[in-house]
Amino acid sequence: MSRAHTTDDLPLVVGLDGTLIHSDMLFESLLAFLRTRLLQWWRLPLWLCGGMTLFRHKLSQAVHVDPAGLPYDRVLLAQIITQRARGRLIVMATGAPRCVAERVASHLQLFDRVLASEGSFHMNESDTADQLVLAYGEKGFDYVGNGRLALPLWLSCRTAYCVVHTAFELADGRATLPMGSPRGGLAGALLRAMRPRQWLKNLLVFVPMLSAHVLTLPTLLASMLAFVVFSLCASSAYLLNDALDAHEDRKHPSKRKRPIAAGTLPLAAALKSSALLALGGLALAAAVDAWLLLAAAVYFLGTLAYSLYLKRLLMVDIVVLAMLYTIRLLGGAASTHIRASFWLLAFSFFIFLSLALLKRHSELINMQRAGEDKRGGRGYLVNDSGPIGILGVNSGLLSVLIFMLYFNTPNVVALYGNPTLLLAIVPLLMFWLGRLWLLSYRGEVNEDPVLYLTRDPISLTLLGACLLVAALASI
């Protein structure tokens, strides 16, 4: 399709990766492959051995990324629509495979022409500039890009536009002009995507030290190091999980605001940061203690397996979540060389199993209210909320029973001067679990229950009361 234009209304050429979309089609395709064809992962290194051009081509043939779910620059789209309404020729120019670019262009219905890589030929920025000059002449088009790689195109165009609103100085004395929505602030987006609030869960590494009453400076420092290790590994897993879930998160009313889903944190930066955080956490664990390294490695591999596959399996995801909480306790025990008792591990597994079930139950209740039957990437239907609730309440009751049985062990007599006082924790624990589950049935627990308690005054009061009882019992 062609449209008439004059020398005063030159074609507007727009890049795709990092410009039209807040993402990169190579990484979108790679993550789509891992989501849908994980068991064929062995193909990836074989394709990569043939070079990046072959790798891009094979990925584009193996998976079809839904263009409707991409994070478009809505400001830039509105500007393109305005320019096209004035009769201006709009061209997409990208190094992505043609089939990928054509799907995006077909979805948007805004482009009169698409320049893209063909088969074994990868079109880089210099090749694109040559083709555009051949078609429209030197300085015969305007170009919208996103960084230094666009320099050959900016030098060949009439007006250079950049979605990064910090101007680039060109060799011919010109400077880029802003267009589209502002980009930048990667540090802030990365910090949000790392979810530092979730690090509160890693306070579990201090439990072995506290439960054994070994309150010394060396054990405190060892527990703090374990906290840092698990926080680094957890943030690595959150980045990877959000990258894999970005296509689904973009459809979610609240999750679409997450940095990766929204495009404020590019997929490439997220994946690189995830790898660096994991390596940093495991290296620190190795420098501290071999057993801590083992616990951290099991935790990280567990979260990796959860993100890639296990979270899609019915009930498996819930059991894995409960185990990941318990592994944090083992990490704290490993770093301090304090043996975690059977009772502590049994109690932690069942109470965190109850909380994991509560998390799924709350999601199902909210899905039911939204009129959804099933959410992509999960193995649950809204009708499963009943059985999930029964299992969750029973798991909570089991944890309380285990806590009561713990009172009859010799270890309690040795550690506590007044162990009978610990019985006061039982009604507090029952009240807390019962209230949480009732709120879940009402659809009022809208986030991870472990994090919910940090914002709930009643939960915080109950936690403080339990700590006070434990302190009085130890006197």
Coordinates of C-alpha atoms in Angstrom, one line a residue:
M1 CA 0.0 0.0 0.0
S2 CA 1.4 3.4 -0.9
R3 CA 0.4 6.9 0.0
A4 CA 1.2 10.2 -1.6
H5 CA 3.6 12.5 0.1
T6 CA 5.5 15.7 -0.7
T7 CA 9.1 16.7 0.0
D8 CA 7.7 18.9 2.8
D9 CA 6.0 15.8 4.3
L10 CA 8.7 13.1 4.2
P11 CA 8.1 9.5 5.3
L12 CA 8.3 8.9 9.0
V13 CA 10.4 5.8 9.7
V14 CA 10.0 4.1 13.1
G15 CA 12.1 1.5 14.8
L16 CA 10.5 -1.5 16.5
D17 CA 12.6 -2.8 19.4
G18 CA 12.9 -0.3 22.2
T19 CA 11.1 2.3 20.2
L20 CA 7.6 1.3 19.1
I21 CA 7.6 -1.2 21.9
H22 CA 9.1 -1.0 25.3
S23 CA 10.8 -4.4 24.7
D24 CA 12.8 -6.4 22.3
M25 CA 11.2 -9.0 20.0
L26 CA 14.2 -11.3 20.3
F27 CA 13.7 -11.6 24.1
E28 CA 9.9 -11.8 23.7
S29 CA 10.4 -14.7 21.4
L30 CA 13.0 -16.4 23.6
L31 CA 10.7 -16.2 26.7
A32 CA 7.7 -17.4 24.7
F33 CA 9.8 -20.4 23.6
L34 CA 10.7 -21.2 27.2
R35 CA 7.1 -20.8 28.3
T36 CA 5.7 -23.1 25.6
R37 CA 8.5 -25.4 24.6
L38 CA 10.7 -25.8 27.7
L39 CA 11.5 -29.5 27.0
Q40 CA 13.0 -28.4 23.6
W41 CA 15.5 -26.0 25.3
W42 CA 18.3 -28.1 23.8
R43 CA 17.5 -26.6 20.4
L44 CA 18.5 -23.1 21.6
P45 CA 22.3 -23.6 21.9
L46 CA 22.3 -25.5 18.6
W47 CA 20.6 -22.6 16.8
L48 CA 23.0 -20.2 18.5
C49 CA 26.0 -22.0 17.2
G50 CA 24.8 -21.0 13.7
G51 CA 25.0 -17.3 14.6
M52 CA 22.5 -14.8 15.8
T53 CA 20.8 -14.4 12.4
L54 CA 19.9 -18.1 12.4
F55 CA 19.0 -18.0 16.1
R56 CA 16.5 -15.1 15.4
H57 CA 15.1 -16.8 12.4
K58 CA 14.6 -20.2 14.1
L59 CA 12.9 -18.5 17.1
S60 CA 10.6 -16.6 14.9
Q61 CA 9.5 -19.8 13.2
A62 CA 9.2 -21.8 16.4
V63 CA 6.9 -19.3 18.3
H64 CA 4.4 -16.6 17.4
V65 CA 4.4 -13.8 19.9
D66 CA 0.9 -12.3 20.1
P67 CA 1.4 -8.6 19.0
A68 CA -1.7 -7.6 20.9
G69 CA 0.1 -8.3 24.2
L70 CA 3.3 -6.2 23.5
P71 CA 4.1 -3.2 25.6
Y72 CA 3.6 -0.4 23.0
D73 CA 4.7 3.2 23.5
R74 CA 1.2 4.6 23.6
V75 CA 2.4 8.2 23.2
L76 CA 4.4 7.3 20.1
L77 CA 1.4 5.4 18.7
A78 CA -0.8 8.4 19.1
Q79 CA 1.8 10.6 17.4
I80 CA 2.0 8.1 14.5
I81 CA -1.8 8.0 14.2
T82 CA -1.8 11.8 14.0
Q83 CA 0.9 11.9 11.3
R84 CA -0.8 9.2 9.2
A85 CA -4.1 11.0 9.4
R86 CA -2.4 14.0 7.7
G87 CA -1.5 11.7 4.8
R88 CA 2.1 11.0 5.8
L89 CA 3.8 7.8 4.7
I90 CA 4.7 5.6 7.8
V91 CA 7.4 3.0 7.6
M92 CA 8.6 0.4 10.1
A93 CA 12.3 -0.4 10.0
T94 CA 13.7 -3.2 12.1
G95 CA 16.3 -5.9 12.3
A96 CA 13.7 -8.4 13.5
P97 CA 12.7 -11.2 11.1
R98 CA 10.1 -10.1 8.5
C99 CA 7.4 -12.5 9.8
V100 CA 7.7 -10.9 13.2
A101 CA 7.6 -7.3 11.9
E102 CA 4.7 -8.1 9.6
R103 CA 2.6 -9.5 12.4
V104 CA 3.1 -6.3 14.4
A105 CA 2.3 -4.2 11.4
S106 CA -0.8 -6.2 10.6
H107 CA -2.0 -5.8 14.2
L108 CA -1.5 -2.1 14.3
Q109 CA -2.7 -1.2 10.8
L110 CA -0.5 1.9 10.8
F111 CA 2.4 1.1 8.5
D112 CA 2.5 1.5 4.7
R113 CA 5.8 -0.3 4.4
V114 CA 7.9 -2.7 6.5
L115 CA 11.7 -3.1 6.2
A116 CA 13.0 -6.1 8.1
S117 CA 15.5 -9.0 8.0
E118 CA 14.8 -11.6 5.4
G119 CA 15.8 -15.3 5.9
S120 CA 19.5 -15.6 6.4
F121 CA 20.1 -11.9 5.9
H122 CA 20.1 -9.8 9.1
M123 CA 19.4 -6.1 8.4
N124 CA 21.5 -3.9 10.7
E125 CA 21.2 -0.2 11.1
S126 CA 23.7 0.6 8.3
D127 CA 21.8 -1.7 5.9
T128 CA 18.5 -0.1 6.9
A129 CA 20.0 3.4 6.3
D130 CA 21.2 2.3 2.8
Q131 CA 17.8 1.0 1.9
L132 CA 16.0 4.1 3.1
V133 CA 18.4 6.4 1.2
L134 CA 18.0 4.3 -1.9
A135 CA 14.2 4.5 -1.6
Y136 CA 13.7 8.1 -0.5
G137 CA 17.1 9.8 -1.0
E138 CA 19.6 11.3 1.4
K139 CA 17.8 13.3 4.1
G140 CA 14.6 12.1 2.4
F141 CA 12.9 10.8 5.6
D142 CA 12.6 11.3 9.3
Y143 CA 13.6 8.6 11.7
V144 CA 12.5 7.7 15.3
G145 CA 15.1 5.6 17.2
N146 CA 16.1 4.8 20.7
G147 CA 19.9 5.0 21.1
R148 CA 23.4 5.1 19.7
L149 CA 22.8 2.1 17.4
A150 CA 20.5 4.4 15.5
L151 CA 23.3 6.8 14.6
P152 CA 23.6 5.6 10.9
L153 CA 19.9 6.2 10.4
W154 CA 19.9 9.6 12.2
L155 CA 22.8 10.8 10.1
S156 CA 21.0 9.9 6.9
C157 CA 17.6 11.3 7.8
R158 CA 16.3 14.9 7.8
T159 CA 15.0 15.1 11.3
A160 CA 16.3 12.7 14.0
Y161 CA 13.8 11.8 16.8
C162 CA 14.7 9.8 19.9
V163 CA 12.4 8.2 22.5
V164 CA 15.2 8.7 25.0
H165 CA 14.6 12.3 25.9
T166 CA 18.2 13.0 26.6
A167 CA 19.4 14.5 23.3
F168 CA 22.1 12.8 21.2
E169 CA 24.7 15.0 19.5
L170 CA 25.2 13.9 15.9
A171 CA 28.5 14.2 14.0
D172 CA 27.0 16.8 11.6
G173 CA 26.2 19.2 14.5
R174 CA 22.5 18.3 14.8
A175 CA 20.8 16.9 17.9
T176 CA 18.0 14.4 18.3
L177 CA 14.5 15.7 19.2
P178 CA 12.2 14.0 21.7
M179 CA 9.3 11.9 20.5
G180 CA 7.1 9.3 22.2
S181 CA 7.1 8.7 26.0
P182 CA 10.2 9.4 28.1
R183 CA 12.5 6.4 28.7
G184 CA 15.1 6.0 31.4
G185 CA 15.1 5.5 35.1
L186 CA 16.3 1.9 34.8
A187 CA 17.7 1.9 38.4
G188 CA 14.4 2.7 40.0
A189 CA 12.5 0.2 37.7
L190 CA 15.0 -2.5 38.5
L191 CA 14.7 -1.9 42.3
R192 CA 10.9 -2.2 42.1
A193 CA 11.2 -5.4 40.0
M194 CA 13.5 -6.9 42.6
R195 CA 10.6 -6.5 45.1
P196 CA 12.6 -5.6 48.2
R197 CA 9.4 -5.8 50.3
Q198 CA 9.5 -9.6 49.6
W199 CA 12.8 -9.8 51.4
L200 CA 10.7 -9.8 54.6
K201 CA 10.1 -13.5 54.0
N202 CA 13.8 -14.1 54.3
L203 CA 13.7 -13.0 57.9
L204 CA 12.9 -16.7 58.4
V205 CA 16.7 -17.4 58.4
F206 CA 16.8 -15.8 61.9
V207 CA 14.3 -18.4 63.3
P208 CA 16.8 -21.2 64.0
M209 CA 19.0 -18.8 66.0
L210 CA 15.9 -17.4 67.9
S211 CA 14.3 -20.8 68.5
A212 CA 17.5 -22.3 69.8
H213 CA 18.1 -19.2 72.0
V214 CA 21.6 -18.8 70.6
L215 CA 21.7 -15.0 70.7
T216 CA 25.3 -14.2 70.0
L217 CA 27.1 -11.8 67.7
P218 CA 28.6 -14.6 65.5
T219 CA 25.2 -16.2 65.0
L220 CA 23.6 -12.9 64.3
L221 CA 26.2 -12.0 61.6
A222 CA 25.9 -15.5 60.1
S223 CA 22.1 -15.1 59.9
M224 CA 22.5 -11.7 58.4
L225 CA 24.7 -13.1 55.7
A226 CA 22.1 -15.8 55.0
F227 CA 19.5 -13.1 54.7
V228 CA 21.5 -11.3 52.1
V229 CA 22.1 -14.5 50.2
F230 CA 18.5 -15.5 50.1
S231 CA 17.4 -11.9 49.2
L232 CA 19.7 -11.8 46.2
C233 CA 18.5 -15.3 45.0
A234 CA 14.9 -14.3 45.6
S235 CA 15.2 -11.1 43.6
S236 CA 16.9 -13.0 40.8
A237 CA 13.9 -15.4 40.8
Y238 CA 11.4 -12.5 40.8
L239 CA 13.0 -10.9 37.8
L240 CA 13.0 -14.2 35.9
N241 CA 9.4 -15.0 36.9
D242 CA 8.1 -11.5 35.9
A243 CA 9.9 -11.8 32.6
L244 CA 8.3 -15.2 31.9
D245 CA 4.9 -14.0 33.1
A246 CA 5.0 -10.6 31.3
H247 CA 2.6 -11.7 28.5
E248 CA 0.0 -12.7 31.1
D249 CA 0.7 -9.8 33.5
R250 CA -0.1 -7.3 30.7
K251 CA -3.6 -8.6 30.8
H252 CA -4.0 -8.3 34.5
P253 CA -5.5 -5.1 36.0
S254 CA -2.8 -4.6 38.6
K255 CA 0.1 -6.8 37.5
R256 CA 0.4 -4.9 34.2
K257 CA 2.0 -2.1 36.2
R258 CA 5.0 -4.2 37.1
P259 CA 8.2 -2.8 35.6
I260 CA 8.8 -5.6 33.2
A261 CA 5.2 -6.0 32.0
A262 CA 4.9 -2.2 31.6
G263 CA 8.2 -2.0 29.7
T264 CA 9.9 0.4 32.1
L265 CA 12.4 -2.3 32.7
P266 CA 13.5 -3.9 29.4
L267 CA 13.6 -7.7 29.2
A268 CA 17.3 -7.7 28.3
A269 CA 18.2 -5.7 31.4
A270 CA 15.9 -7.9 33.6
L271 CA 17.4 -11.2 32.4
K272 CA 21.0 -9.9 32.8
S273 CA 20.3 -8.5 36.3
S274 CA 18.6 -11.8 37.2
A275 CA 21.8 -13.8 36.3
L276 CA 24.1 -11.3 38.1
L277 CA 22.0 -11.4 41.3
A278 CA 21.9 -15.2 41.3
L279 CA 25.7 -15.5 40.8
G280 CA 26.3 -12.9 43.5
G281 CA 24.1 -14.7 46.0
L282 CA 25.6 -18.1 45.3
A283 CA 29.1 -16.8 45.4
L284 CA 28.5 -15.1 48.7
A285 CA 27.0 -18.3 50.1
A286 CA 30.1 -20.3 48.9
A287 CA 32.4 -17.8 50.6
V288 CA 30.5 -18.3 53.9
D289 CA 29.7 -22.0 54.2
A290 CA 29.3 -25.0 52.0
W291 CA 26.0 -26.0 53.7
L292 CA 24.6 -22.5 53.1
L293 CA 25.6 -22.8 49.5
L294 CA 23.7 -26.1 49.2
A295 CA 20.6 -24.5 50.8
A296 CA 20.8 -21.4 48.6
A297 CA 21.4 -23.5 45.5
V298 CA 18.4 -25.8 46.3
Y299 CA 16.3 -22.7 46.9
F300 CA 17.3 -21.0 43.7
L301 CA 16.9 -24.1 41.6
G302 CA 13.5 -24.6 43.2
T303 CA 12.4 -21.1 42.4
L304 CA 13.8 -21.5 38.8
A305 CA 11.8 -24.8 38.3
Y306 CA 8.8 -23.1 39.8
S307 CA 9.0 -20.1 37.4
L308 CA 9.7 -22.2 34.3
Y309 CA 7.2 -25.1 34.8
L310 CA 6.1 -26.2 38.3
K311 CA 3.7 -23.2 38.9
R312 CA 1.5 -24.5 36.1
L313 CA 1.0 -27.8 37.8
L314 CA -2.1 -28.4 40.0
M315 CA -1.1 -28.5 43.7
V316 CA 2.5 -29.0 42.9
D317 CA 3.0 -25.2 42.9
I318 CA 1.5 -24.9 46.3
V319 CA 3.7 -27.7 47.8
V320 CA 6.8 -26.2 46.2
L321 CA 5.9 -22.7 47.7
A322 CA 5.6 -24.3 51.2
M323 CA 9.0 -26.1 50.7
L324 CA 10.7 -22.9 49.6
Y325 CA 9.7 -21.2 52.9
T326 CA 11.0 -24.2 54.8
I327 CA 14.3 -24.1 52.9
R328 CA 14.9 -20.5 54.2
L329 CA 14.8 -22.0 57.7
L330 CA 17.3 -24.6 56.7
G331 CA 19.5 -21.8 55.2
G332 CA 19.5 -20.0 58.5
A333 CA 20.4 -23.3 60.3
A334 CA 23.2 -24.0 57.8
S335 CA 24.7 -20.6 58.2
T336 CA 24.7 -20.7 62.0
H337 CA 25.4 -24.5 62.3
I338 CA 22.3 -24.8 64.5
R339 CA 20.4 -28.0 63.9
A340 CA 16.8 -27.3 63.0
S341 CA 14.5 -29.6 65.0
F342 CA 11.9 -31.9 63.5
W343 CA 9.1 -29.9 65.2
L344 CA 10.3 -26.6 63.8
L345 CA 10.4 -28.0 60.2
A346 CA 7.1 -29.8 60.5
F347 CA 5.4 -26.7 62.0
S348 CA 6.9 -24.4 59.3
F349 CA 5.9 -26.7 56.4
F350 CA 2.2 -27.0 57.4
I351 CA 1.7 -23.3 58.3
F352 CA 3.3 -22.2 55.1
L353 CA 1.4 -24.8 53.2
S354 CA -1.8 -23.2 54.7
L355 CA -0.6 -19.7 53.6
A356 CA 0.3 -20.9 50.1
L357 CA -3.2 -22.5 49.8
L358 CA -4.6 -19.2 51.1
K359 CA -2.8 -17.3 48.4
R360 CA -4.3 -19.5 45.6
H361 CA -7.7 -19.4 47.3
S362 CA -7.7 -15.6 47.3
E363 CA -6.8 -15.5 43.7
L364 CA -9.6 -17.9 42.8
I365 CA -12.2 -15.9 44.8
N366 CA -11.1 -12.7 43.0
M367 CA -11.2 -14.5 39.6
Q368 CA -14.7 -15.6 40.4
R369 CA -15.7 -12.0 41.1
A370 CA -14.1 -10.8 37.9
G371 CA -16.2 -13.4 35.9
E372 CA -13.1 -15.5 34.9
D373 CA -13.2 -19.3 34.9
K374 CA -9.4 -19.9 34.5
R375 CA -6.3 -17.7 34.3
G376 CA -3.6 -18.6 31.8
G377 CA -0.5 -20.2 33.1
R378 CA -2.2 -21.8 36.1
G379 CA -3.9 -25.2 36.6
Y380 CA -6.9 -24.0 38.7
L381 CA -10.5 -23.3 38.0
V382 CA -12.6 -21.0 40.1
N383 CA -14.6 -24.0 41.2
D384 CA -11.4 -25.3 42.9
S385 CA -11.7 -22.6 45.6
G386 CA -13.8 -24.9 47.9
P387 CA -11.3 -27.8 48.0
I388 CA -8.4 -25.4 48.2
G389 CA -10.0 -23.7 51.2
I390 CA -10.6 -27.0 53.0
L391 CA -7.0 -28.1 52.5
G392 CA -5.8 -24.7 53.7
V393 CA -7.8 -24.6 56.9
N394 CA -6.8 -28.2 57.7
S395 CA -3.1 -27.4 57.1
G396 CA -3.4 -24.5 59.5
L397 CA -5.0 -26.6 62.2
L398 CA -2.2 -29.3 61.7
S399 CA 0.4 -26.6 62.3
V400 CA -1.3 -25.6 65.6
L401 CA -1.5 -29.2 66.6
I402 CA 2.2 -29.7 66.0
F403 CA 3.0 -26.6 68.0
M404 CA 1.0 -28.0 70.9
L405 CA 2.8 -31.4 70.7
Y406 CA 6.1 -29.5 70.8
F407 CA 5.3 -28.5 74.4
N408 CA 5.9 -32.1 75.6
T409 CA 9.4 -32.4 74.2
P410 CA 12.5 -32.3 76.5
N411 CA 13.9 -29.5 74.4
V412 CA 11.2 -27.1 75.6
V413 CA 11.9 -27.8 79.2
A414 CA 15.6 -27.1 78.6
L415 CA 15.0 -23.8 76.8
Y416 CA 12.1 -22.3 78.6
G417 CA 11.8 -21.5 82.3
N418 CA 8.0 -21.4 82.1
P419 CA 7.0 -23.6 79.1
T420 CA 3.3 -23.7 80.1
L421 CA 3.0 -20.1 79.1
L422 CA 3.6 -21.1 75.5
L423 CA 0.1 -22.5 75.5
A424 CA -1.1 -18.8 75.3
I425 CA 0.2 -18.7 71.8
V426 CA -2.3 -21.4 70.6
P427 CA -5.5 -19.2 70.8
L428 CA -3.6 -16.3 69.3
L429 CA -2.4 -18.5 66.4
M430 CA -5.9 -20.0 65.9
F431 CA -7.4 -16.5 65.9
W432 CA -4.9 -15.3 63.3
L433 CA -5.3 -18.2 60.9
G434 CA -9.1 -18.3 61.3
R435 CA -9.4 -14.5 60.6
L436 CA -7.1 -14.8 57.5
W437 CA -9.2 -17.6 56.0
L438 CA -12.5 -15.8 56.7
L439 CA -11.1 -12.7 55.0
S440 CA -9.9 -14.8 52.1
Y441 CA -13.4 -16.2 51.6
R442 CA -14.7 -12.6 51.6
G443 CA -12.1 -11.8 48.9
E444 CA -10.3 -9.3 51.1
V445 CA -6.8 -10.8 51.0
N446 CA -5.6 -9.3 47.7
E447 CA -1.9 -10.1 48.0
D448 CA 0.6 -12.6 49.4
P449 CA -0.7 -13.4 52.9
V450 CA 2.9 -13.2 54.3
L451 CA 3.1 -9.6 53.1
Y452 CA -0.5 -8.9 54.0
L453 CA 0.3 -9.3 57.7
T454 CA 3.0 -6.6 57.4
R455 CA 0.2 -4.1 56.5
D456 CA -2.5 -5.5 58.8
P457 CA -2.5 -3.9 62.3
I458 CA -4.3 -6.9 63.9
S459 CA -1.8 -9.4 62.5
L460 CA 1.1 -7.2 63.7
T461 CA -0.4 -7.0 67.1
L462 CA -0.9 -10.7 67.3
L463 CA 2.7 -11.3 66.2
G464 CA 3.9 -9.0 68.9
A465 CA 1.8 -10.7 71.5
C466 CA 3.2 -14.1 70.5
L467 CA 6.8 -12.8 70.8
L468 CA 6.0 -11.3 74.2
V469 CA 4.6 -14.7 75.4
A470 CA 7.7 -16.5 74.1
A471 CA 9.9 -14.0 75.9
L472 CA 8.0 -14.4 79.2
A473 CA 8.1 -18.2 78.9
S474 CA 11.9 -18.2 78.5
I475 CA 12.4 -16.4 81.8

